[in-house]
Every structure is written in structure tokens, then in C-alpha cells.
């Protein structure tokens, strides 16, 4: 974990971050799973596809990425001339950890007639070994552009891959990775909650296992779930994804009620992403002040990884972070 100097106590962190944002010509990007105070001061809050697009488009000199490492690396791959800082360099992802590049390379080599369609939640090395990157917003649009007879490896999220495979009746070789956060939802507790709120629909992220997704009225990316909340007729929604997204829902829809789906102990704290939670106001301030910790990527590796990301951005054009996975 990034060390924080002890002498920050008397500082008005919000004001200091504002000052540094201007001085550095920095843009602050935040994912929906970030702490509310980070979402509130970000220039832009979004899902993985929207954040990638913002990182590619911005004319800022510095990108301060409030998210996890693969997201900040994506920003650096797409905007190499910019300084990209991540408040805590330990902010990883269980999906990335599940897919070491050497094992993925061996798996690919064992299936030379397959293309690799890879979820953005992976290392830069795995992106460089892949043909096309997808996010949960863009996966469906992109999969539908791949000829039906083309064999596909899908990694590293077996639940997103399995969901797409079932929905499109399309066989894919699935890498066995999971998101520890979405894996923690309990079907028993979800059904108890549903019994208490029978009229409330359930919206789930496709990183959830089938025993959760199968109960969902809507399945989609974080921005897809947010848009579903805005469009739904009812007043109450059960949300099966990382609960920090509820902050944006409450800001946009103060009169509606959002209930986080529970984990096995009936309490949804186990569904807070421990990696996303590493970023704090203090660490963001230090990152803007020192321009560290900074993302650096070997240039050849960056160019190799950029090919699969560029294909995603091309193939997903027209996809408006709306969670194209849509209704089950
Ligand atoms: P999206 O925001 O693209 O839905 O991704 C969710 C996620 O797991 C980020 O780590
Ligand atoms: Fe990774 Fe899951 Fe955390 Fe997203 S929520 S960063 S997929 S561990």
C-alpha cells in the first residue's frame, strides 16, 4: 500500500486537490466503485468503457485515475504522452491476478485456431496477447460482429463469458477467473431480500455468478445499471454490484430507494471492492502533489496492447455506456 505522510492532518484536502488540479492541468477520472468523496470531486465518473474513452480524448497533461491499476494502465496505453497517476499502486483486481500472462500465452498457443476476446480487467501483458478487448458495456456489440464460425477464447472472467455464451448460444473457451466481489453475493440472502420487496426489480452486473444473474430483471455494466435505475417505473431497486455505485443512483434519483444485494452474512460489506477502496482523498492529494505513483509501460508492450484496445474502441463505436447486455 502507498505510504501517506503523517503531516496531512491540518490540510483542507478538497481545496488542495482543486489547487493542484488547476496547477497540473490534471483531469480526475473515477470509477463508480470509488468512495463517494472521490466520485464527488472527479471531473468524470463512469464505467470502464466510458473511462477508456475519456482517457483517450482528454487534453489534460495529467490523468489522476481513481480506479484500479488495469484502468490506469489502459489510460496510459491510450494516452502515452500524459502523466497517469494512480493514488494507490496496490489497487489491483482479482480477475487480473487470475490470469498470469505466461499461462495465458500457453493457453493461446494450445488453441491456435481461436481468437482471444478478453475482458478489460486484465494486465497490459494479457491485453498484448489478446485480439480484441471488451468491457461489460461493449461485450455484446463486439461479440455480435465476430463471425459465427470463429472459435473464441474468453478470459479472464468466466461469469461474464458464461453469461454471453448462454445469451448468444455461442460456445467459448472460458478462462477460469472470477471477481471476488461479485462472487460474494448470496442467492439465499438475495431471495430473502426479494421476499421483503416483491415489487423491486433486481439489477445485476454480469460478473455475478449464474445463481445471482438468473434472478435479475436487468443485467448490465455499471452505467447500464444506473440507466436502468433512471428508466424503471418503480421506486425501489435491488442492486447486485459493488455498492458504491448507489451513491450515483441516490444523487440522480433522490426519491428512489436502492438496496445493495447481500453477501452470505446478510450484510453487503463483503461486496465492497477491497482494491477500489485503497484510493483515498489523502492518496489522491499526494499523487497530484508528487505526480507519483505513476504508471510507466514499456513502449513495445504498450503498442502491442494498444492494438486490442483500439479494436474495442472501433468495434464499440456507437455504444453509449448503456450496458448493452440489456435484459436477460
Ligand atoms: P464496468 O464499470 O465496465 O461495468 O466494470 C465493472 C468492474 O468490475 C470494474 O472493475
Ligand atoms: Fe476487480 Fe471485481 Fe474489484 Fe472490479 S470489483 S476491480 S472486477 S475485484
PDB file of N, CA, C and O in Angstrom, residues 158-229:
ATOM      1  N   UNK A 158     -14.921 -15.821 -16.059  1.00  0.00           N
ATOM      2  CA  UNK A 158     -15.744 -16.923 -16.564  1.00  0.00           C
ATOM      3  C   UNK A 158     -17.232 -16.625 -16.422  1.00  0.00           C
ATOM      4  O   UNK A 158     -18.059 -17.188 -17.143  1.00  0.00           O
ATOM      5  N   UNK A 159     -17.610 -15.746 -15.494  1.00  0.00           N
ATOM      6  CA  UNK A 159     -19.043 -15.457 -15.350  1.00  0.00           C
ATOM      7  C   UNK A 159     -19.543 -14.551 -16.476  1.00  0.00           C
ATOM      8  O   UNK A 159     -20.603 -14.805 -17.046  1.00  0.00           O
ATOM      9  N   UNK A 160     -18.787 -13.507 -16.808  1.00  0.00           N
ATOM     10  CA  UNK A 160     -19.186 -12.675 -17.952  1.00  0.00           C
ATOM     11  C   UNK A 160     -19.165 -13.531 -19.226  1.00  0.00           C
ATOM     12  O   UNK A 160     -20.116 -13.492 -20.035  1.00  0.00           O
ATOM     13  N   UNK A 161     -18.098 -14.321 -19.399  1.00  0.00           N
ATOM     14  CA  UNK A 161     -18.009 -15.187 -20.587  1.00  0.00           C
ATOM     15  C   UNK A 161     -19.172 -16.167 -20.636  1.00  0.00           C
ATOM     16  O   UNK A 161     -19.798 -16.376 -21.683  1.00  0.00           O
ATOM     17  N   UNK A 162     -19.498 -16.778 -19.492  1.00  0.00           N
ATOM     18  CA  UNK A 162     -20.588 -17.761 -19.433  1.00  0.00           C
ATOM     19  C   UNK A 162     -21.927 -17.101 -19.730  1.00  0.00           C
ATOM     20  O   UNK A 162     -22.775 -17.661 -20.431  1.00  0.00           O
ATOM     21  N   UNK A 163     -22.105 -15.901 -19.227  1.00  0.00           N
ATOM     22  CA  UNK A 163     -23.357 -15.166 -19.463  1.00  0.00           C
ATOM     23  C   UNK A 163     -23.535 -14.887 -20.956  1.00  0.00           C
ATOM     24  O   UNK A 163     -24.608 -15.136 -21.531  1.00  0.00           O
ATOM     25  N   UNK A 164     -22.469 -14.414 -21.597  1.00  0.00           N
ATOM     26  CA  UNK A 164     -22.533 -14.113 -23.041  1.00  0.00           C
ATOM     27  C   UNK A 164     -22.772 -15.393 -23.830  1.00  0.00           C
ATOM     28  O   UNK A 164     -23.555 -15.425 -24.781  1.00  0.00           O
ATOM     29  N   UNK A 165     -22.081 -16.439 -23.413  1.00  0.00           N
ATOM     30  CA  UNK A 165     -22.180 -17.718 -24.104  1.00  0.00           C
ATOM     31  C   UNK A 165     -23.623 -18.242 -24.051  1.00  0.00           C
ATOM     32  O   UNK A 165     -24.182 -18.687 -25.066  1.00  0.00           O
ATOM     33  N   UNK A 166     -24.248 -18.156 -22.893  1.00  0.00           N
ATOM     34  CA  UNK A 166     -25.640 -18.631 -22.747  1.00  0.00           C
ATOM     35  C   UNK A 166     -26.590 -17.730 -23.530  1.00  0.00           C
ATOM     36  O   UNK A 166     -27.474 -18.197 -24.246  1.00  0.00           O
ATOM     37  N   UNK A 167     -26.370 -16.413 -23.426  1.00  0.00           N
ATOM     38  CA  UNK A 167     -27.311 -15.476 -24.055  1.00  0.00           C
ATOM     39  C   UNK A 167     -27.293 -15.606 -25.581  1.00  0.00           C
ATOM     40  O   UNK A 167     -28.332 -15.524 -26.234  1.00  0.00           O
ATOM     41  N   UNK A 168     -26.096 -15.810 -26.158  1.00  0.00           N
ATOM     42  CA  UNK A 168     -25.974 -15.857 -27.619  1.00  0.00           C
ATOM     43  C   UNK A 168     -25.841 -17.278 -28.141  1.00  0.00           C
ATOM     44  O   UNK A 168     -25.580 -17.476 -29.323  1.00  0.00           O
ATOM     45  N   UNK A 169     -25.978 -18.251 -27.239  1.00  0.00           N
ATOM     46  CA  UNK A 169     -25.843 -19.645 -27.628  1.00  0.00           C
ATOM     47  C   UNK A 169     -24.557 -19.849 -28.426  1.00  0.00           C
ATOM     48  O   UNK A 169     -24.552 -20.406 -29.524  1.00  0.00           O
ATOM     49  N   UNK A 170     -23.491 -19.339 -27.863  1.00  0.00           N
ATOM     50  CA  UNK A 170     -22.212 -19.336 -28.564  1.00  0.00           C
ATOM     51  C   UNK A 170     -21.166 -19.976 -27.661  1.00  0.00           C
ATOM     52  O   UNK A 170     -20.895 -19.474 -26.570  1.00  0.00           O
ATOM     53  N   UNK A 171     -20.604 -21.089 -28.146  1.00  0.00           N
ATOM     54  CA  UNK A 171     -19.606 -21.776 -27.325  1.00  0.00           C
ATOM     55  C   UNK A 171     -18.320 -20.962 -27.281  1.00  0.00           C
ATOM     56  O   UNK A 171     -17.863 -20.470 -28.315  1.00  0.00           O
ATOM     57  N   UNK A 172     -17.731 -20.827 -26.093  1.00  0.00           N
ATOM     58  CA  UNK A 172     -16.438 -20.142 -25.988  1.00  0.00           C
ATOM     59  C   UNK A 172     -15.604 -20.905 -24.963  1.00  0.00           C
ATOM     60  O   UNK A 172     -16.147 -21.485 -24.023  1.00  0.00           O
ATOM     61  N   UNK A 173     -14.296 -20.897 -25.164  1.00  0.00           N
ATOM     62  CA  UNK A 173     -13.409 -21.480 -24.150  1.00  0.00           C
ATOM     63  C   UNK A 173     -13.218 -20.428 -23.072  1.00  0.00           C
ATOM     64  O   UNK A 173     -12.726 -19.337 -23.359  1.00  0.00           O
ATOM     65  N   UNK A 174     -13.594 -20.743 -21.840  1.00  0.00           N
ATOM     66  CA  UNK A 174     -13.604 -19.735 -20.774  1.00  0.00           C
ATOM     67  C   UNK A 174     -12.394 -19.887 -19.850  1.00  0.00           C
ATOM     68  O   UNK A 174     -12.128 -20.975 -19.342  1.00  0.00           O
ATOM     69  N   UNK A 175     -11.701 -18.789 -19.623  1.00  0.00           N
ATOM     70  CA  UNK A 175     -10.643 -18.750 -18.623  1.00  0.00           C
ATOM     71  C   UNK A 175     -11.321 -18.768 -17.244  1.00  0.00           C
ATOM     72  O   UNK A 175     -12.330 -18.082 -17.045  1.00  0.00           O
ATOM     73  N   UNK A 176     -10.743 -19.512 -16.261  1.00  0.00           N
ATOM     74  CA  UNK A 176     -11.498 -19.695 -15.003  1.00  0.00           C
ATOM     75  C   UNK A 176     -11.344 -18.585 -13.958  1.00  0.00           C
ATOM     76  O   UNK A 176     -11.282 -18.871 -12.763  1.00  0.00           O
ATOM     77  N   UNK A 177     -11.304 -17.317 -14.336  1.00  0.00           N
ATOM     78  CA  UNK A 177     -11.163 -16.233 -13.350  1.00  0.00           C
ATOM     79  C   UNK A 177     -12.516 -15.753 -12.837  1.00  0.00           C
ATOM     80  O   UNK A 177     -13.542 -15.917 -13.510  1.00  0.00           O
ATOM     81  N   UNK A 178     -12.512 -15.185 -11.638  1.00  0.00           N
ATOM     82  CA  UNK A 178     -13.738 -14.575 -11.093  1.00  0.00           C
ATOM     83  C   UNK A 178     -13.401 -13.270 -10.388  1.00  0.00           C
ATOM     84  O   UNK A 178     -12.274 -13.052  -9.963  1.00  0.00           O
ATOM     85  N   UNK A 179     -14.420 -12.426 -10.250  1.00  0.00           N
ATOM     86  CA  UNK A 179     -14.311 -11.216  -9.424  1.00  0.00           C
ATOM     87  C   UNK A 179     -14.716 -11.624  -8.008  1.00  0.00           C
ATOM     88  O   UNK A 179     -15.853 -12.077  -7.797  1.00  0.00           O
ATOM     89  N   UNK A 180     -13.823 -11.430  -7.047  1.00  0.00           N
ATOM     90  CA  UNK A 180     -14.130 -11.856  -5.662  1.00  0.00           C
ATOM     91  C   UNK A 180     -15.310 -11.079  -5.068  1.00  0.00           C
ATOM     92  O   UNK A 180     -15.969 -11.557  -4.164  1.00  0.00           O
ATOM     93  N   UNK A 181     -15.546  -9.894  -5.587  1.00  0.00           N
ATOM     94  CA  UNK A 181     -16.613  -9.039  -5.056  1.00  0.00           C
ATOM     95  C   UNK A 181     -17.982  -9.581  -5.500  1.00  0.00           C
ATOM     96  O   UNK A 181     -18.881  -9.823  -4.678  1.00  0.00           O
ATOM     97  N   UNK A 182     -18.136  -9.806  -6.791  1.00  0.00           N
ATOM     98  CA  UNK A 182     -19.427 -10.280  -7.312  1.00  0.00           C
ATOM     99  C   UNK A 182     -19.683 -11.741  -6.948  1.00  0.00           C
ATOM    100  O   UNK A 182     -20.830 -12.182  -6.879  1.00  0.00           O
ATOM    101  N   UNK A 183     -18.602 -12.479  -6.700  1.00  0.00           N
ATOM    102  CA  UNK A 183     -18.712 -13.876  -6.295  1.00  0.00           C
ATOM    103  C   UNK A 183     -19.317 -13.985  -4.885  1.00  0.00           C
ATOM    104  O   UNK A 183     -19.838 -15.019  -4.505  1.00  0.00           O
ATOM    105  N   UNK A 184     -19.246 -12.902  -4.114  1.00  0.00           N
ATOM    106  CA  UNK A 184     -19.627 -12.967  -2.693  1.00  0.00           C
ATOM    107  C   UNK A 184     -21.131 -12.789  -2.452  1.00  0.00           C
ATOM    108  O   UNK A 184     -21.599 -12.963  -1.328  1.00  0.00           O
ATOM    109  N   UNK A 185     -21.910 -12.451  -3.482  1.00  0.00           N
ATOM    110  CA  UNK A 185     -23.352 -12.307  -3.243  1.00  0.00           C
ATOM    111  C   UNK A 185     -23.973 -13.666  -2.928  1.00  0.00           C
ATOM    112  O   UNK A 185     -23.569 -14.687  -3.494  1.00  0.00           O
ATOM    113  N   UNK A 186     -24.954 -13.654  -2.048  1.00  0.00           N
ATOM    114  CA  UNK A 186     -25.592 -14.906  -1.629  1.00  0.00           C
ATOM    115  C   UNK A 186     -26.982 -15.022  -2.256  1.00  0.00           C
ATOM    116  O   UNK A 186     -27.820 -14.121  -2.106  1.00  0.00           O
ATOM    117  N   UNK A 187     -27.220 -16.157  -2.906  1.00  0.00           N
ATOM    118  CA  UNK A 187     -28.540 -16.385  -3.522  1.00  0.00           C
ATOM    119  C   UNK A 187     -29.624 -16.461  -2.432  1.00  0.00           C
ATOM    120  O   UNK A 187     -30.695 -15.868  -2.568  1.00  0.00           O
ATOM    121  N   UNK A 188     -29.309 -17.168  -1.344  1.00  0.00           N
ATOM    122  CA  UNK A 188     -30.305 -17.319  -0.264  1.00  0.00           C
ATOM    123  C   UNK A 188     -30.696 -15.952   0.295  1.00  0.00           C
ATOM    124  O   UNK A 188     -31.886 -15.642   0.461  1.00  0.00           O
ATOM    125  N   UNK A 189     -29.682 -15.124   0.565  1.00  0.00           N
ATOM    126  CA  UNK A 189     -29.970 -13.801   1.136  1.00  0.00           C
ATOM    127  C   UNK A 189     -30.682 -12.907   0.117  1.00  0.00           C
ATOM    128  O   UNK A 189     -31.541 -12.110   0.474  1.00  0.00           O
ATOM    129  N   UNK A 190     -30.312 -13.059  -1.165  1.00  0.00           N
ATOM    130  CA  UNK A 190     -30.973 -12.263  -2.207  1.00  0.00           C
ATOM    131  C   UNK A 190     -32.471 -12.609  -2.266  1.00  0.00           C
ATOM    132  O   UNK A 190     -33.332 -11.724  -2.363  1.00  0.00           O
ATOM    133  N   UNK A 191     -32.766 -13.903  -2.178  1.00  0.00           N
ATOM    134  CA  UNK A 191     -34.179 -14.313  -2.254  1.00  0.00           C
ATOM    135  C   UNK A 191     -34.956 -13.862  -1.016  1.00  0.00           C
ATOM    136  O   UNK A 191     -36.130 -13.491  -1.117  1.00  0.00           O
ATOM    137  N   UNK A 192     -34.275 -13.842   0.140  1.00  0.00           N
ATOM    138  CA  UNK A 192     -34.948 -13.323   1.359  1.00  0.00           C
ATOM    139  C   UNK A 192     -35.264 -11.842   1.170  1.00  0.00           C
ATOM    140  O   UNK A 192     -36.347 -11.364   1.519  1.00  0.00           O
ATOM    141  N   UNK A 193     -34.304 -11.107   0.597  1.00  0.00           N
ATOM    142  CA  UNK A 193     -34.498  -9.667   0.370  1.00  0.00           C
ATOM    143  C   UNK A 193     -35.633  -9.434  -0.627  1.00  0.00           C
ATOM    144  O   UNK A 193     -36.490  -8.552  -0.448  1.00  0.00           O
ATOM    145  N   UNK A 194     -35.637 -10.246  -1.673  1.00  0.00           N
ATOM    146  CA  UNK A 194     -36.682 -10.123  -2.705  1.00  0.00           C
ATOM    147  C   UNK A 194     -38.077 -10.398  -2.086  1.00  0.00           C
ATOM    148  O   UNK A 194     -39.055  -9.728  -2.428  1.00  0.00           O
ATOM    149  N   UNK A 195     -38.115 -11.357  -1.149  1.00  0.00           N
ATOM    150  CA  UNK A 195     -39.403 -11.662  -0.495  1.00  0.00           C
ATOM    151  C   UNK A 195     -39.904 -10.455   0.309  1.00  0.00           C
ATOM    152  O   UNK A 195     -41.108 -10.220   0.420  1.00  0.00           O
ATOM    153  N   UNK A 196     -38.950  -9.676   0.843  1.00  0.00           N
ATOM    154  CA  UNK A 196     -39.348  -8.470   1.604  1.00  0.00           C
ATOM    155  C   UNK A 196     -39.766  -7.318   0.682  1.00  0.00           C
ATOM    156  O   UNK A 196     -40.471  -6.410   1.085  1.00  0.00           O
ATOM    157  N   UNK A 197     -39.248  -7.341  -0.562  1.00  0.00           N
ATOM    158  CA  UNK A 197     -39.540  -6.258  -1.529  1.00  0.00           C
ATOM    159  C   UNK A 197     -39.971  -6.897  -2.847  1.00  0.00           C
ATOM    160  O   UNK A 197     -39.262  -6.806  -3.853  1.00  0.00           O
ATOM    161  N   UNK A 198     -41.125  -7.560  -2.861  1.00  0.00           N
ATOM    162  CA  UNK A 198     -41.503  -8.340  -4.051  1.00  0.00           C
ATOM    163  C   UNK A 198     -41.645  -7.505  -5.327  1.00  0.00           C
ATOM    164  O   UNK A 198     -41.483  -8.034  -6.425  1.00  0.00           O
ATOM    165  N   UNK A 199     -41.915  -6.211  -5.180  1.00  0.00           N
ATOM    166  CA  UNK A 199     -42.102  -5.387  -6.386  1.00  0.00           C
ATOM    167  C   UNK A 199     -40.798  -4.777  -6.893  1.00  0.00           C
ATOM    168  O   UNK A 199     -40.784  -4.146  -7.958  1.00  0.00           O
ATOM    169  N   UNK A 200     -39.723  -4.931  -6.138  1.00  0.00           N
ATOM    170  CA  UNK A 200     -38.458  -4.299  -6.548  1.00  0.00           C
ATOM    171  C   UNK A 200     -37.730  -5.197  -7.551  1.00  0.00           C
ATOM    172  O   UNK A 200     -37.464  -6.368  -7.255  1.00  0.00           O
ATOM    173  N   UNK A 201     -37.418  -4.678  -8.739  1.00  0.00           N
ATOM    174  CA  UNK A 201     -36.612  -5.488  -9.657  1.00  0.00           C
ATOM    175  C   UNK A 201     -35.177  -5.644  -9.132  1.00  0.00           C
ATOM    176  O   UNK A 201     -34.736  -4.898  -8.257  1.00  0.00           O
ATOM    177  N   UNK A 202     -34.481  -6.632  -9.692  1.00  0.00           N
ATOM    178  CA  UNK A 202     -33.072  -6.867  -9.339  1.00  0.00           C
ATOM    179  C   UNK A 202     -32.234  -6.522 -10.561  1.00  0.00           C
ATOM    180  O   UNK A 202     -32.509  -7.004 -11.671  1.00  0.00           O
ATOM    181  N   UNK A 203     -31.215  -5.660 -10.370  1.00  0.00           N
ATOM    182  CA  UNK A 203     -30.258  -5.362 -11.456  1.00  0.00           C
ATOM    183  C   UNK A 203     -28.914  -5.950 -11.047  1.00  0.00           C
ATOM    184  O   UNK A 203     -28.451  -5.731  -9.922  1.00  0.00           O
ATOM    185  N   UNK A 204     -28.289  -6.714 -11.946  1.00  0.00           N
ATOM    186  CA  UNK A 204     -27.036  -7.402 -11.591  1.00  0.00           C
ATOM    187  C   UNK A 204     -25.964  -7.131 -12.630  1.00  0.00           C
ATOM    188  O   UNK A 204     -26.248  -7.007 -13.834  1.00  0.00           O
ATOM    189  N   UNK A 205     -24.722  -7.078 -12.152  1.00  0.00           N
ATOM    190  CA  UNK A 205     -23.583  -6.970 -13.066  1.00  0.00           C
ATOM    191  C   UNK A 205     -23.270  -8.375 -13.591  1.00  0.00           C
ATOM    192  O   UNK A 205     -23.384  -9.353 -12.848  1.00  0.00           O
ATOM    193  N   UNK A 206     -22.841  -8.491 -14.870  1.00  0.00           N
ATOM    194  CA  UNK A 206     -22.583  -9.832 -15.413  1.00  0.00           C
ATOM    195  C   UNK A 206     -21.349 -10.513 -14.825  1.00  0.00           C
ATOM    196  O   UNK A 206     -21.084 -11.669 -15.160  1.00  0.00           O
ATOM    197  N   UNK A 207     -20.608  -9.834 -13.942  1.00  0.00           N
ATOM    198  CA  UNK A 207     -19.535 -10.523 -13.216  1.00  0.00           C
ATOM    199  C   UNK A 207     -20.107 -11.409 -12.110  1.00  0.00           C
ATOM    200  O   UNK A 207     -19.383 -12.184 -11.497  1.00  0.00           O
ATOM    201  N   UNK A 208     -21.422 -11.285 -11.836  1.00  0.00           N
ATOM    202  CA  UNK A 208     -22.063 -12.152 -10.829  1.00  0.00           C
ATOM    203  C   UNK A 208     -22.189 -13.568 -11.382  1.00  0.00           C
ATOM    204  O   UNK A 208     -22.412 -13.764 -12.583  1.00  0.00           O
ATOM    205  N   UNK A 209     -22.133 -14.577 -10.502  1.00  0.00           N
ATOM    206  CA  UNK A 209     -22.335 -15.960 -10.962  1.00  0.00           C
ATOM    207  C   UNK A 209     -23.783 -16.194 -11.403  1.00  0.00           C
ATOM    208  O   UNK A 209     -24.683 -15.424 -11.052  1.00  0.00           O
ATOM    209  N   UNK A 210     -24.018 -17.293 -12.147  1.00  0.00           N
ATOM    210  CA  UNK A 210     -25.371 -17.558 -12.677  1.00  0.00           C
ATOM    211  C   UNK A 210     -26.447 -17.595 -11.606  1.00  0.00           C
ATOM    212  O   UNK A 210     -27.571 -17.158 -11.853  1.00  0.00           O
ATOM    213  N   UNK A 211     -26.136 -18.098 -10.381  1.00  0.00           N
ATOM    214  CA  UNK A 211     -27.201 -18.200  -9.371  1.00  0.00           C
ATOM    215  C   UNK A 211     -27.681 -16.819  -8.914  1.00  0.00           C
ATOM    216  O   UNK A 211     -28.723 -16.718  -8.260  1.00  0.00           O
ATOM    217  N   UNK A 212     -26.969 -15.759  -9.262  1.00  0.00           N
ATOM    218  CA  UNK A 212     -27.445 -14.393  -8.984  1.00  0.00           C
ATOM    219  C   UNK A 212     -28.067 -13.803 -10.255  1.00  0.00           C
ATOM    220  O   UNK A 212     -29.205 -13.308 -10.252  1.00  0.00           O
ATOM    221  N   UNK A 213     -27.327 -13.895 -11.361  1.00  0.00           N
ATOM    222  CA  UNK A 213     -27.797 -13.328 -12.642  1.00  0.00           C
ATOM    223  C   UNK A 213     -29.164 -13.913 -13.042  1.00  0.00           C
ATOM    224  O   UNK A 213     -30.014 -13.207 -13.588  1.00  0.00           O
ATOM    225  N   UNK A 214     -29.376 -15.196 -12.719  1.00  0.00           N
ATOM    226  CA  UNK A 214     -30.632 -15.840 -13.118  1.00  0.00           C
ATOM    227  C   UNK A 214     -31.863 -15.237 -12.432  1.00  0.00           C
ATOM    228  O   UNK A 214     -32.978 -15.434 -12.882  1.00  0.00           O
ATOM    229  N   UNK A 215     -31.648 -14.503 -11.342  1.00  0.00           N
ATOM    230  CA  UNK A 215     -32.772 -13.852 -10.658  1.00  0.00           C
ATOM    231  C   UNK A 215     -32.937 -12.396 -11.088  1.00  0.00           C
ATOM    232  O   UNK A 215     -33.838 -11.706 -10.602  1.00  0.00           O
ATOM    233  N   UNK A 216     -32.047 -11.921 -11.974  1.00  0.00           N
ATOM    234  CA  UNK A 216     -32.037 -10.482 -12.284  1.00  0.00           C
ATOM    235  C   UNK A 216     -33.070 -10.128 -13.356  1.00  0.00           C
ATOM    236  O   UNK A 216     -33.291 -10.878 -14.304  1.00  0.00           O
ATOM    237  N   UNK A 217     -33.680  -8.966 -13.197  1.00  0.00           N
ATOM    238  CA  UNK A 217     -34.576  -8.417 -14.226  1.00  0.00           C
ATOM    239  C   UNK A 217     -33.756  -7.682 -15.267  1.00  0.00           C
ATOM    240  O   UNK A 217     -34.190  -7.504 -16.405  1.00  0.00           O
ATOM    241  N   UNK A 218     -32.581  -7.209 -14.866  1.00  0.00           N
ATOM    242  CA  UNK A 218     -31.703  -6.492 -15.789  1.00  0.00           C
ATOM    243  C   UNK A 218     -30.261  -6.907 -15.486  1.00  0.00           C
ATOM    244  O   UNK A 218     -29.867  -7.005 -14.322  1.00  0.00           O
ATOM    245  N   UNK A 219     -29.481  -7.152 -16.546  1.00  0.00           N
ATOM    246  CA  UNK A 219     -28.057  -7.480 -16.395  1.00  0.00           C
ATOM    247  C   UNK A 219     -27.270  -6.510 -17.252  1.00  0.00           C
ATOM    248  O   UNK A 219     -27.548  -6.356 -18.448  1.00  0.00           O
ATOM    249  N   UNK A 220     -26.311  -5.815 -16.675  1.00  0.00           N
ATOM    250  CA  UNK A 220     -25.522  -4.877 -17.472  1.00  0.00           C
ATOM    251  C   UNK A 220     -24.379  -4.283 -16.682  1.00  0.00           C
ATOM    252  O   UNK A 220     -24.195  -4.557 -15.488  1.00  0.00           O
ATOM    253  N   UNK A 221     -23.625  -3.462 -17.386  1.00  0.00           N
ATOM    254  CA  UNK A 221     -22.455  -2.799 -16.797  1.00  0.00           C
ATOM    255  C   UNK A 221     -22.904  -1.818 -15.714  1.00  0.00           C
ATOM    256  O   UNK A 221     -24.112  -1.571 -15.533  1.00  0.00           O
ATOM    257  N   UNK A 222     -21.951  -1.198 -15.054  1.00  0.00           N
ATOM    258  CA  UNK A 222     -22.310  -0.229 -14.013  1.00  0.00           C
ATOM    259  C   UNK A 222     -23.157   0.900 -14.599  1.00  0.00           C
ATOM    260  O   UNK A 222     -24.190   1.265 -14.034  1.00  0.00           O
ATOM    261  N   UNK A 223     -22.750   1.441 -15.743  1.00  0.00           N
ATOM    262  CA  UNK A 223     -23.566   2.539 -16.292  1.00  0.00           C
ATOM    263  C   UNK A 223     -24.900   2.006 -16.810  1.00  0.00           C
ATOM    264  O   UNK A 223     -25.911   2.728 -16.774  1.00  0.00           O
ATOM    265  N   UNK A 224     -24.915   0.763 -17.268  1.00  0.00           N
ATOM    266  CA  UNK A 224     -26.184   0.157 -17.679  1.00  0.00           C
ATOM    267  C   UNK A 224     -27.147   0.068 -16.505  1.00  0.00           C
ATOM    268  O   UNK A 224     -28.341   0.370 -16.628  1.00  0.00           O
ATOM    269  N   UNK A 225     -26.631  -0.343 -15.348  1.00  0.00           N
ATOM    270  CA  UNK A 225     -27.478  -0.469 -14.153  1.00  0.00           C
ATOM    271  C   UNK A 225     -27.983   0.915 -13.721  1.00  0.00           C
ATOM    272  O   UNK A 225     -29.156   1.093 -13.369  1.00  0.00           O
ATOM    273  N   UNK A 226     -27.108   1.905 -13.819  1.00  0.00           N
ATOM    274  CA  UNK A 226     -27.505   3.276 -13.462  1.00  0.00           C
ATOM    275  C   UNK A 226     -28.625   3.762 -14.399  1.00  0.00           C
ATOM    276  O   UNK A 226     -29.634   4.333 -13.951  1.00  0.00           O
ATOM    277  N   UNK A 227     -28.468   3.494 -15.679  1.00  0.00           N
ATOM    278  CA  UNK A 227     -29.503   3.915 -16.636  1.00  0.00           C
ATOM    279  C   UNK A 227     -30.812   3.154 -16.433  1.00  0.00           C
ATOM    280  O   UNK A 227     -31.896   3.714 -16.608  1.00  0.00           O
ATOM    281  N   UNK A 228     -30.679   1.877 -16.048  1.00  0.00           N
ATOM    282  CA  UNK A 228     -31.894   1.094 -15.755  1.00  0.00           C
ATOM    283  C   UNK A 228     -32.643   1.724 -14.573  1.00  0.00           C
ATOM    284  O   UNK A 228     -33.867   1.866 -14.591  1.00  0.00           O
ATOM    285  N   UNK A 229     -31.864   2.143 -13.551  1.00  0.00           N
ATOM    286  CA  UNK A 229     -32.477   2.772 -12.368  1.00  0.00           C
ATOM    287  C   UNK A 229     -33.232   4.032 -12.773  1.00  0.00           C
ATOM    288  O   UNK A 229     -34.317   4.319 -12.259  1.00  0.00           O
TER     289      UNK A 229
END
